[in-house]
JSON list of C-alpha atoms in Angstrom, two decimals:
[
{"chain": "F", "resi": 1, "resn": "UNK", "atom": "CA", "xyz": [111.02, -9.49, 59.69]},
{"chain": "F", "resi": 2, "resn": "UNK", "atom": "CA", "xyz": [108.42, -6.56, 60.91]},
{"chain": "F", "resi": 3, "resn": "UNK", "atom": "CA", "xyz": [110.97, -4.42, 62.06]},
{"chain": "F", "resi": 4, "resn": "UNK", "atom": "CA", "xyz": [111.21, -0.63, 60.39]},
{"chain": "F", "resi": 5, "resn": "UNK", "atom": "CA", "xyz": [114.26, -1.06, 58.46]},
{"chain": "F", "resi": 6, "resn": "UNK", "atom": "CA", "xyz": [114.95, 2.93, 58.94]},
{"chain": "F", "resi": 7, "resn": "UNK", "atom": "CA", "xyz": [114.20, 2.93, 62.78]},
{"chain": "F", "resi": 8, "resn": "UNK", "atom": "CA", "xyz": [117.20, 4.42, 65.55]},
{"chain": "F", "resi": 9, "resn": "UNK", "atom": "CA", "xyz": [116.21, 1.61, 67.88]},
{"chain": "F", "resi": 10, "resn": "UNK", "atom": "CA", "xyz": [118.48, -1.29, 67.89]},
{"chain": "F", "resi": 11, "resn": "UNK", "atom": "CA", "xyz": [117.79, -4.47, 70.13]},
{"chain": "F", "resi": 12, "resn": "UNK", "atom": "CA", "xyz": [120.52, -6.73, 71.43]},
{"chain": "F", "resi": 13, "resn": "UNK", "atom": "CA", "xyz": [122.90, -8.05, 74.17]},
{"chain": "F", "resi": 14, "resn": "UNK", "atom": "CA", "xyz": [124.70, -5.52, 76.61]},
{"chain": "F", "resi": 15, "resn": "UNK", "atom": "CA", "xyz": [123.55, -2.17, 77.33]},
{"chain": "F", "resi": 16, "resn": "UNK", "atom": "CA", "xyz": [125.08, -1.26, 73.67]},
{"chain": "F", "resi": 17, "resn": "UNK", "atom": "CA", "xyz": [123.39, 1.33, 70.78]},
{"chain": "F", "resi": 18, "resn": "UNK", "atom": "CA", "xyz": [123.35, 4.19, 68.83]},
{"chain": "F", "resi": 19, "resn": "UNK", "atom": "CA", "xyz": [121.62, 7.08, 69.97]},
{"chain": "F", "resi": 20, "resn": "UNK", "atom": "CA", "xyz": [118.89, 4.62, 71.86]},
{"chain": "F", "resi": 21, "resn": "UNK", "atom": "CA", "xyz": [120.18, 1.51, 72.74]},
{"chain": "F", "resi": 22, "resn": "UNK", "atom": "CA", "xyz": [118.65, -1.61, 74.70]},
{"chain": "F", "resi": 23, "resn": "UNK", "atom": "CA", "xyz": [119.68, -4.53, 75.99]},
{"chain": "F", "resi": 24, "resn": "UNK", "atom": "CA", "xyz": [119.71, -7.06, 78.77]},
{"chain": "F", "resi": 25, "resn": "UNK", "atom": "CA", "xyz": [123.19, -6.56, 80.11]},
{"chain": "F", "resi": 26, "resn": "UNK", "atom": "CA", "xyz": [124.45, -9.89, 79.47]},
{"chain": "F", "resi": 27, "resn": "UNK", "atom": "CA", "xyz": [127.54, -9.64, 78.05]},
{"chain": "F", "resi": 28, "resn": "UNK", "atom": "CA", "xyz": [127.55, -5.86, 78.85]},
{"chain": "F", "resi": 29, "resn": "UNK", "atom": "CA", "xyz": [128.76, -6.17, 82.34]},
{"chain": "F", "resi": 30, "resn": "UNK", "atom": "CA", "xyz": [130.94, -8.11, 84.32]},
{"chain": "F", "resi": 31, "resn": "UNK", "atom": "CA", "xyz": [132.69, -8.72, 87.72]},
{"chain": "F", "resi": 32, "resn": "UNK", "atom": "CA", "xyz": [136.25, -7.46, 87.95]},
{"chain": "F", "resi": 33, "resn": "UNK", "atom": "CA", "xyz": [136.82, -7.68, 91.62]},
{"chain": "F", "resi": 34, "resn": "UNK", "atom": "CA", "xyz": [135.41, -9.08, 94.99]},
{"chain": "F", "resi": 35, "resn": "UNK", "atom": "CA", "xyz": [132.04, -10.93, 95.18]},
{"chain": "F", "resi": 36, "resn": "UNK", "atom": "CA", "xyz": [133.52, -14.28, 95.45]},
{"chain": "F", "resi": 37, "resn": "UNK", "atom": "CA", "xyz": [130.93, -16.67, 94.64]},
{"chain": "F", "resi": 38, "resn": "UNK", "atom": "CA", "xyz": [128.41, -14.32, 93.39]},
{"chain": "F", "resi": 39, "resn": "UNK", "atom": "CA", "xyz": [127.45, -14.48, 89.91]},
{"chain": "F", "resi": 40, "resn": "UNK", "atom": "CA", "xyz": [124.49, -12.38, 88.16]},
{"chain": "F", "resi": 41, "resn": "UNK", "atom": "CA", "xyz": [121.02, -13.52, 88.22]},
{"chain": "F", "resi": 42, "resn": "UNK", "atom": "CA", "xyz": [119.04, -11.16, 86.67]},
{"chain": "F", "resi": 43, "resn": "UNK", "atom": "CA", "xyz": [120.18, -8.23, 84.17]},
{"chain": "F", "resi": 44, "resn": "UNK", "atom": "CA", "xyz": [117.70, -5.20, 83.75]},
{"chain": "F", "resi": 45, "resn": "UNK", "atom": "CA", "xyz": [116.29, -4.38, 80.08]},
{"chain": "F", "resi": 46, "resn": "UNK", "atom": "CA", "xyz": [116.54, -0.97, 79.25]},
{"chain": "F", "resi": 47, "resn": "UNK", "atom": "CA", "xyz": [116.45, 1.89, 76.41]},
{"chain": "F", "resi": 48, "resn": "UNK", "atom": "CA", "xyz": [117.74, 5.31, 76.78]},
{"chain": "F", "resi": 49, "resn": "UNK", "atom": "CA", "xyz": [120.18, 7.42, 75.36]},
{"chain": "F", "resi": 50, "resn": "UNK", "atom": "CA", "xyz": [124.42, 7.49, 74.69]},
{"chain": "F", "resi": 51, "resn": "UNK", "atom": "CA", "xyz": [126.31, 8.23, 71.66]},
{"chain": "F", "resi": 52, "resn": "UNK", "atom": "CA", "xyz": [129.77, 7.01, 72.60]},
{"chain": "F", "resi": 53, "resn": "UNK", "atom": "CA", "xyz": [131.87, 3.91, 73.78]},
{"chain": "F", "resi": 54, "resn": "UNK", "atom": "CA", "xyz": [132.81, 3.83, 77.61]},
{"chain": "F", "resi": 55, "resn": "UNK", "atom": "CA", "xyz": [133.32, 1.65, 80.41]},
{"chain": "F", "resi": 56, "resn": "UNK", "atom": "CA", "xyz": [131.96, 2.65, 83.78]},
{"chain": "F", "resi": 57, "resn": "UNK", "atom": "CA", "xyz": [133.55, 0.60, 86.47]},
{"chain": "F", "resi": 58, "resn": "UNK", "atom": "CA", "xyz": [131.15, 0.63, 89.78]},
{"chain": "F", "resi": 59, "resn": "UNK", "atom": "CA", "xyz": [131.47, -0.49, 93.38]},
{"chain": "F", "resi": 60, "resn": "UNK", "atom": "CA", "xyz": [128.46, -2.08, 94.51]},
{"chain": "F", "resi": 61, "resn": "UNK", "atom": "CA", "xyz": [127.59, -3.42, 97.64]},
{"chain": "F", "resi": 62, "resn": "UNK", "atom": "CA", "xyz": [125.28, -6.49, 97.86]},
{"chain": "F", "resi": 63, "resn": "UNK", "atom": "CA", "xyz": [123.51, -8.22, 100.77]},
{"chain": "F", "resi": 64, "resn": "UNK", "atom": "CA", "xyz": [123.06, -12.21, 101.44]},
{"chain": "F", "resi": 65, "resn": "UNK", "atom": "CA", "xyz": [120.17, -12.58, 98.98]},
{"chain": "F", "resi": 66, "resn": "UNK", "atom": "CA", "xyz": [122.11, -11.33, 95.94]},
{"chain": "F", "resi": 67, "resn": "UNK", "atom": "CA", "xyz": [120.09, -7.20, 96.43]},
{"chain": "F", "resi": 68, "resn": "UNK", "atom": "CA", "xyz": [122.54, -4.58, 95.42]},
{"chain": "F", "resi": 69, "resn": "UNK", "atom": "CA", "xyz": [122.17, -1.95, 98.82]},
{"chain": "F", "resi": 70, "resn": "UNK", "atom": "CA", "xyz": [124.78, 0.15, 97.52]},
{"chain": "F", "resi": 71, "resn": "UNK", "atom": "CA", "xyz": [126.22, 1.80, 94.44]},
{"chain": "F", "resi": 72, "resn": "UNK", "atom": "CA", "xyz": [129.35, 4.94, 93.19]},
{"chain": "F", "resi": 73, "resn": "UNK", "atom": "CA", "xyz": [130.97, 4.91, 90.59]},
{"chain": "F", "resi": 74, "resn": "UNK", "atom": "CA", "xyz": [134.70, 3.85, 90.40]},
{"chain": "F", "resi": 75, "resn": "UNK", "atom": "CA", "xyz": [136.91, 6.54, 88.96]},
{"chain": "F", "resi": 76, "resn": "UNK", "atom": "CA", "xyz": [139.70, 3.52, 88.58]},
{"chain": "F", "resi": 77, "resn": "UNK", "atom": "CA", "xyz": [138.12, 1.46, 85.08]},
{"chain": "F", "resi": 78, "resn": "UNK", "atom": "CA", "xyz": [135.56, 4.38, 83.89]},
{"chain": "F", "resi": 79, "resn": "UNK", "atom": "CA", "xyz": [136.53, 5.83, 80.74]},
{"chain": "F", "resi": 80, "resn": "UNK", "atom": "CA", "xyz": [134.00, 8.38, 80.54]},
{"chain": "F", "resi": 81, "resn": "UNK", "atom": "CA", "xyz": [133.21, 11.81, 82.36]},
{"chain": "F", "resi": 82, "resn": "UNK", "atom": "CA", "xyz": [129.98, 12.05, 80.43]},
{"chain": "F", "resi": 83, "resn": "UNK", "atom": "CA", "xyz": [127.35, 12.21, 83.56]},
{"chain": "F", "resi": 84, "resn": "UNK", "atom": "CA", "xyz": [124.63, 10.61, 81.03]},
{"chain": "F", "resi": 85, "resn": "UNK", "atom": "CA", "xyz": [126.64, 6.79, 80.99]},
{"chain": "F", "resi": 86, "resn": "UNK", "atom": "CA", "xyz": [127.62, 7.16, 84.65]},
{"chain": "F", "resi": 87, "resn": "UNK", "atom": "CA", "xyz": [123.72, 7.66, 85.29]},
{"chain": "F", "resi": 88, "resn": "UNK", "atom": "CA", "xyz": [122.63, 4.76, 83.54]},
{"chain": "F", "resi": 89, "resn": "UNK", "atom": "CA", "xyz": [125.28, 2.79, 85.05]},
{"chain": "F", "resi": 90, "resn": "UNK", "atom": "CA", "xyz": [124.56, 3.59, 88.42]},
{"chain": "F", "resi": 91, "resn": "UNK", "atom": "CA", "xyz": [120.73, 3.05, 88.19]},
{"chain": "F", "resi": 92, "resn": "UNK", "atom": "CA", "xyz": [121.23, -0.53, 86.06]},
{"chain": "F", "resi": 93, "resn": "UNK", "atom": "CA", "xyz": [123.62, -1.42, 88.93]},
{"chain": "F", "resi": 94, "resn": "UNK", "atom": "CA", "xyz": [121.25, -0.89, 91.97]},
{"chain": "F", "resi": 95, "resn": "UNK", "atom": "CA", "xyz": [118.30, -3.52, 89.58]},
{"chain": "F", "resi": 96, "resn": "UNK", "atom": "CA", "xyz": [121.10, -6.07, 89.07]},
{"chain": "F", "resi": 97, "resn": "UNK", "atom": "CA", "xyz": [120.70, -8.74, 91.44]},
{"chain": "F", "resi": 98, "resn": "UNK", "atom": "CA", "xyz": [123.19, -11.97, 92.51]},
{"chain": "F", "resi": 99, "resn": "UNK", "atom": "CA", "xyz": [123.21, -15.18, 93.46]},
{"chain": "F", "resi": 100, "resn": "UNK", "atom": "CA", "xyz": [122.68, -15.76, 97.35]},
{"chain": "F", "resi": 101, "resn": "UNK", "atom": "CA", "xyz": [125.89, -15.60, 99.03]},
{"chain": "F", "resi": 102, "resn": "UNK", "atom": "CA", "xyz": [126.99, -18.41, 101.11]},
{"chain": "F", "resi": 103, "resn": "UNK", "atom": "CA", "xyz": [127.20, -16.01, 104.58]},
{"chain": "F", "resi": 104, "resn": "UNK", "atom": "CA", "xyz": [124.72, -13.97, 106.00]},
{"chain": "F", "resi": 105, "resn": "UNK", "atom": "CA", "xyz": [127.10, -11.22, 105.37]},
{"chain": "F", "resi": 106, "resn": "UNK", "atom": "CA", "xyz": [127.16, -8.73, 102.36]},
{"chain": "F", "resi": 107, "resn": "UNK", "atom": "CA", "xyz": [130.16, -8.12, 100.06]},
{"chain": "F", "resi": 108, "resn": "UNK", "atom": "CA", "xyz": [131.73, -5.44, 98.00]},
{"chain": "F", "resi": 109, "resn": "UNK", "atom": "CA", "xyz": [133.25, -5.81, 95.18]},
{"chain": "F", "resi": 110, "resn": "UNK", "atom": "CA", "xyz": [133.43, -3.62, 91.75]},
{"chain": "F", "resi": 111, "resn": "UNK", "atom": "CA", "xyz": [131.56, -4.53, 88.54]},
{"chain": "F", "resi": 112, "resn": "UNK", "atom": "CA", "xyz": [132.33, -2.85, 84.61]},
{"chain": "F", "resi": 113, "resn": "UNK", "atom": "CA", "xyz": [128.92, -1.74, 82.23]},
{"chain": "F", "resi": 114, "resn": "UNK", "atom": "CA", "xyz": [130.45, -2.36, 78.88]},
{"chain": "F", "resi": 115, "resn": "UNK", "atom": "CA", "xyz": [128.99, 0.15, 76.80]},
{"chain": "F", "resi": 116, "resn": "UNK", "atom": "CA", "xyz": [129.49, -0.13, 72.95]},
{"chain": "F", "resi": 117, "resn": "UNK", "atom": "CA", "xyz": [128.31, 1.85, 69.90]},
{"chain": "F", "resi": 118, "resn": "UNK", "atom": "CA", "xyz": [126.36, -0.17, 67.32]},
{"chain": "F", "resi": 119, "resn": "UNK", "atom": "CA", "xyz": [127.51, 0.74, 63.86]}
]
């Protein structure tokens, strides 16, 4: 109701816009392999800059207490080459964080950012 109805900015679920986009990342990523048991606790907000539609798959590593330690991007799922997505993918990855995982050893597994133009 007190938005600027010609603003860029668009607010909403996944990491999804037009030129700047924000979101939460619910919705906007997912698990597609490994990480048994782990599910995601907390989804970084963030606004920057994309103007296309890609999916950037991206190993991660993460320890017992659901911390991402480690993330590269996964050539097998990513539809994009453009270096902007694959940055903002890489940096929302390493803020995600898990559930706990039931051993006090970490796990690999590959997650997919979702990234969607907002027409």
């Amino acid at each position: 109701p007190n938005g600027n109805p010609t603003s860029d900015s668009y607010t909403g679920n996944a990491s999804s816009g037009h030129g700047k986009g924000s979101g939460n990342g619910g919705g906007g990523v997912s698990i597609r392999s490994g990480l048994g048991g782990r599910r995601f606790t907390h989804f970084p907000s963030f606004e920057d800059d994309f103007n296309e539609t890609a999916k950037v798959a991206v190993d991660i590593t993460v320890d017992q207490n659901g911390t991402v330690q480690g993330a590269s991007i996964n050539p097998h799922g990513t539809t994009t080459t453009n270096p902007n997505i694959r940055h903002i993918a890489l940096l929302k990855a390493k803020q995600l964080k898990l559930n706990a995982g039931k051993t006090a050893d970490s796990q690999s597994g590959t997650i997919v950012f979702n990234f969607k133009l907002k027409s």
